[in-house]
């Protein structure tokens, strides 16, 4: 607190310790007239020394980018100490960085820029990005776009502009985007296959996947690639022909799983390739196979209809519900019924791969006894047997039923007055 009296000025000027790097500042205090002392209108100047030191940032080029394996190039932002707020008016007080990009590579065609910092990454839109207070490391990744064209290596220049909250050291660096290297491999005869994400995964009836195929050297004649698929698992693929002009242009191969009604376990299927050509170097050349991982989408089960609130009565006509299979079996499926002595025997039924979806009727009739009982609640259990391992022994939820006691009303119903 500042105190002014007849003896002079004492005390101190309170300040606010923020985290913004603002540099040293001054304030002026003007004394107004008072009965206790004469004068007035005198001005005192006080200096506020900023204790926040902005980091110095150097831009350092790391690894080059390569099209062949999509390896990104890197510009490291080397901060001398953690980033401070730059004192802007944003609620989050993130520091804003502006930059310029140059070189003979074209952004959006040859590469994209991605900011990686604080365990997150995001695409850089435009020529600016922000970083929060406390950031002590960051990098700009130059992610190459493989354009399937032979071209010379190209370069990218990144220059960080001046801004608030930091000082500039070496603010510019350059890296190279290396072409896919087909020129170096142009004399090596072969067929190159690249699977997306390094493997091929599909879900029956839901998703597809793809891989690319190309020749590694120029043939002397057209080369036709034929695809051999297990047609019960993967749909057939049309052949692809490469010419001496387009031999190094990647062709996309789409893998579509066969969507059937047969329920099986998850499985794999193999796609093999053969080459035919008047170029002896390529005719019959060995080509890698592609293994397709197929996730099953069909769930085995039995479909019961008319089985809700199922109720029968002693002496009455039987009630009917129907059963069908949810998926096509690979072998006959036999269904028998586990019931109590309170029900008359139910004839087993059989489904084949041809009639699996056609509902079959099941008649449930109460057995007449001489005991007087209240309404009983029981279950009908279904026992499934088949050479199809998916259906054999399949567990099915029991069908609950209510059995009502014999009465004259029931007998009349059985006699045709229902």
mmCIF file with all atom_site columns, N, CA and C in Angstrom, residues 7 23 62 121 124 141 145-146 181 190 216 220 224 231-232 238 241 255 295 330 338 343 364 373:
data_model
loop_
_atom_site.group_PDB
_atom_site.id
_atom_site.type_symbol
_atom_site.label_atom_id
_atom_site.label_alt_id
_atom_site.label_comp_id
_atom_site.label_asym_id
_atom_site.label_entity_id
_atom_site.label_seq_id
_atom_site.pdbx_PDB_ins_code
_atom_site.Cartn_x
_atom_site.Cartn_y
_atom_site.Cartn_z
_atom_site.occupancy
_atom_site.B_iso_or_equiv
_atom_site.pdbx_formal_charge
_atom_site.auth_seq_id
_atom_site.auth_comp_id
_atom_site.auth_asym_id
_atom_site.auth_atom_id
_atom_site.pdbx_PDB_model_num
ATOM 1  N N  . UNK A 1 7   ? 5.191   13.614  6.191   1.00 0.00 ? 7   UNK A N  1
ATOM 2  C CA . UNK A 1 7   ? 6.603   13.211  6.256   1.00 0.00 ? 7   UNK A CA 1
ATOM 3  C C  . UNK A 1 7   ? 7.112   12.685  4.929   1.00 0.00 ? 7   UNK A C  1
ATOM 4  N N  . UNK A 1 23  ? 7.068   -7.947  -20.942 1.00 0.00 ? 23  UNK A N  1
ATOM 5  C CA . UNK A 1 23  ? 8.155   -6.986  -20.859 1.00 0.00 ? 23  UNK A CA 1
ATOM 6  C C  . UNK A 1 23  ? 7.950   -6.040  -19.686 1.00 0.00 ? 23  UNK A C  1
ATOM 7  N N  . UNK A 1 62  ? 13.763  -32.188 -39.086 1.00 0.00 ? 62  UNK A N  1
ATOM 8  C CA . UNK A 1 62  ? 14.086  -33.554 -38.693 1.00 0.00 ? 62  UNK A CA 1
ATOM 9  C C  . UNK A 1 62  ? 14.160  -34.458 -39.902 1.00 0.00 ? 62  UNK A C  1
ATOM 10 N N  . UNK A 1 121 ? -2.937  -34.531 -31.884 1.00 0.00 ? 121 UNK A N  1
ATOM 11 C CA . UNK A 1 121 ? -2.572  -34.065 -33.208 1.00 0.00 ? 121 UNK A CA 1
ATOM 12 C C  . UNK A 1 121 ? -3.807  -33.511 -33.897 1.00 0.00 ? 121 UNK A C  1
ATOM 13 N N  . UNK A 1 124 ? -3.558  -28.762 -39.668 1.00 0.00 ? 124 UNK A N  1
ATOM 14 C CA . UNK A 1 124 ? -3.374  -27.314 -39.680 1.00 0.00 ? 124 UNK A CA 1
ATOM 15 C C  . UNK A 1 124 ? -4.126  -26.753 -40.881 1.00 0.00 ? 124 UNK A C  1
ATOM 16 N N  . UNK A 1 141 ? 4.282   -31.931 -38.666 1.00 0.00 ? 141 UNK A N  1
ATOM 17 C CA . UNK A 1 141 ? 4.548   -33.073 -39.533 1.00 0.00 ? 141 UNK A CA 1
ATOM 18 C C  . UNK A 1 141 ? 4.118   -32.754 -40.963 1.00 0.00 ? 141 UNK A C  1
ATOM 19 N N  . UNK A 1 145 ? 1.589   -37.109 -49.741 1.00 0.00 ? 145 UNK A N  1
ATOM 20 C CA . UNK A 1 145 ? 0.489   -37.703 -50.493 1.00 0.00 ? 145 UNK A CA 1
ATOM 21 C C  . UNK A 1 145 ? 1.094   -38.411 -51.697 1.00 0.00 ? 145 UNK A C  1
ATOM 22 N N  . UNK A 1 146 ? 0.909   -39.740 -51.765 1.00 0.00 ? 146 UNK A N  1
ATOM 23 C CA . UNK A 1 146 ? 1.471   -40.499 -52.884 1.00 0.00 ? 146 UNK A CA 1
ATOM 24 C C  . UNK A 1 146 ? 0.580   -40.292 -54.101 1.00 0.00 ? 146 UNK A C  1
ATOM 25 N N  . UNK A 1 181 ? 10.435  -43.755 -55.112 1.00 0.00 ? 181 UNK A N  1
ATOM 26 C CA . UNK A 1 181 ? 11.608  -44.577 -55.375 1.00 0.00 ? 181 UNK A CA 1
ATOM 27 C C  . UNK A 1 181 ? 11.442  -45.558 -56.490 1.00 0.00 ? 181 UNK A C  1
ATOM 28 N N  . UNK A 1 190 ? 8.943   -57.406 -60.780 1.00 0.00 ? 190 UNK A N  1
ATOM 29 C CA . UNK A 1 190 ? 8.132   -57.883 -59.675 1.00 0.00 ? 190 UNK A CA 1
ATOM 30 C C  . UNK A 1 190 ? 6.756   -57.253 -59.677 1.00 0.00 ? 190 UNK A C  1
ATOM 31 N N  . UNK A 1 216 ? 6.771   -53.374 -60.674 1.00 0.00 ? 216 UNK A N  1
ATOM 32 C CA . UNK A 1 216 ? 7.939   -52.623 -60.207 1.00 0.00 ? 216 UNK A CA 1
ATOM 33 C C  . UNK A 1 216 ? 8.901   -52.258 -61.327 1.00 0.00 ? 216 UNK A C  1
ATOM 34 N N  . UNK A 1 220 ? 7.922   -55.395 -71.336 1.00 0.00 ? 220 UNK A N  1
ATOM 35 C CA . UNK A 1 220 ? 8.041   -55.215 -72.788 1.00 0.00 ? 220 UNK A CA 1
ATOM 36 C C  . UNK A 1 220 ? 6.716   -55.473 -73.488 1.00 0.00 ? 220 UNK A C  1
ATOM 37 N N  . UNK A 1 224 ? -1.217  -59.114 -67.645 1.00 0.00 ? 224 UNK A N  1
ATOM 38 C CA . UNK A 1 224 ? -2.556  -59.262 -67.068 1.00 0.00 ? 224 UNK A CA 1
ATOM 39 C C  . UNK A 1 224 ? -2.465  -60.021 -65.752 1.00 0.00 ? 224 UNK A C  1
ATOM 40 N N  . UNK A 1 231 ? -14.835 -68.434 -53.989 1.00 0.00 ? 231 UNK A N  1
ATOM 41 C CA . UNK A 1 231 ? -16.069 -67.725 -54.324 1.00 0.00 ? 231 UNK A CA 1
ATOM 42 C C  . UNK A 1 231 ? -17.170 -67.874 -53.281 1.00 0.00 ? 231 UNK A C  1
ATOM 43 N N  . UNK A 1 232 ? -17.037 -68.835 -52.375 1.00 0.00 ? 232 UNK A N  1
ATOM 44 C CA . UNK A 1 232 ? -18.024 -68.932 -51.299 1.00 0.00 ? 232 UNK A CA 1
ATOM 45 C C  . UNK A 1 232 ? -17.707 -67.958 -50.172 1.00 0.00 ? 232 UNK A C  1
ATOM 46 N N  . UNK A 1 238 ? -12.311 -58.871 -60.985 1.00 0.00 ? 238 UNK A N  1
ATOM 47 C CA . UNK A 1 238 ? -11.959 -58.780 -62.402 1.00 0.00 ? 238 UNK A CA 1
ATOM 48 C C  . UNK A 1 238 ? -10.447 -58.632 -62.572 1.00 0.00 ? 238 UNK A C  1
ATOM 49 N N  . UNK A 1 241 ? -5.031  -55.288 -66.249 1.00 0.00 ? 241 UNK A N  1
ATOM 50 C CA . UNK A 1 241 ? -3.951  -55.325 -67.238 1.00 0.00 ? 241 UNK A CA 1
ATOM 51 C C  . UNK A 1 241 ? -3.080  -54.081 -67.108 1.00 0.00 ? 241 UNK A C  1
ATOM 52 N N  . UNK A 1 255 ? -11.985 -55.742 -51.995 1.00 0.00 ? 255 UNK A N  1
ATOM 53 C CA . UNK A 1 255 ? -12.312 -57.082 -51.493 1.00 0.00 ? 255 UNK A CA 1
ATOM 54 C C  . UNK A 1 255 ? -13.694 -57.030 -50.848 1.00 0.00 ? 255 UNK A C  1
ATOM 55 N N  . UNK A 1 295 ? -15.053 -61.404 -40.690 1.00 0.00 ? 295 UNK A N  1
ATOM 56 C CA . UNK A 1 295 ? -15.861 -61.468 -39.476 1.00 0.00 ? 295 UNK A CA 1
ATOM 57 C C  . UNK A 1 295 ? -17.289 -61.858 -39.848 1.00 0.00 ? 295 UNK A C  1
ATOM 58 N N  . UNK A 1 330 ? -25.336 -75.910 -42.600 1.00 0.00 ? 330 UNK A N  1
ATOM 59 C CA . UNK A 1 330 ? -24.561 -76.656 -43.596 1.00 0.00 ? 330 UNK A CA 1
ATOM 60 C C  . UNK A 1 330 ? -24.965 -78.124 -43.633 1.00 0.00 ? 330 UNK A C  1
ATOM 61 N N  . UNK A 1 338 ? -38.189 -81.547 -25.121 1.00 0.00 ? 338 UNK A N  1
ATOM 62 C CA . UNK A 1 338 ? -38.112 -82.112 -23.775 1.00 0.00 ? 338 UNK A CA 1
ATOM 63 C C  . UNK A 1 338 ? -39.275 -81.530 -22.976 1.00 0.00 ? 338 UNK A C  1
ATOM 64 N N  . UNK A 1 343 ? -47.867 -83.075 -20.739 1.00 0.00 ? 343 UNK A N  1
ATOM 65 C CA . UNK A 1 343 ? -48.098 -82.776 -22.151 1.00 0.00 ? 343 UNK A CA 1
ATOM 66 C C  . UNK A 1 343 ? -48.006 -84.048 -22.969 1.00 0.00 ? 343 UNK A C  1
ATOM 67 N N  . UNK A 1 364 ? -48.991 -78.320 -29.395 1.00 0.00 ? 364 UNK A N  1
ATOM 68 C CA . UNK A 1 364 ? -48.818 -78.644 -27.975 1.00 0.00 ? 364 UNK A CA 1
ATOM 69 C C  . UNK A 1 364 ? -50.199 -78.952 -27.393 1.00 0.00 ? 364 UNK A C  1
ATOM 70 N N  . UNK A 1 373 ? -55.839 -80.023 -10.054 1.00 0.00 ? 373 UNK A N  1
ATOM 71 C CA . UNK A 1 373 ? -54.668 -79.174 -9.815  1.00 0.00 ? 373 UNK A CA 1
ATOM 72 C C  . UNK A 1 373 ? -54.971 -77.738 -10.222 1.00 0.00 ? 373 UNK A C  1
#
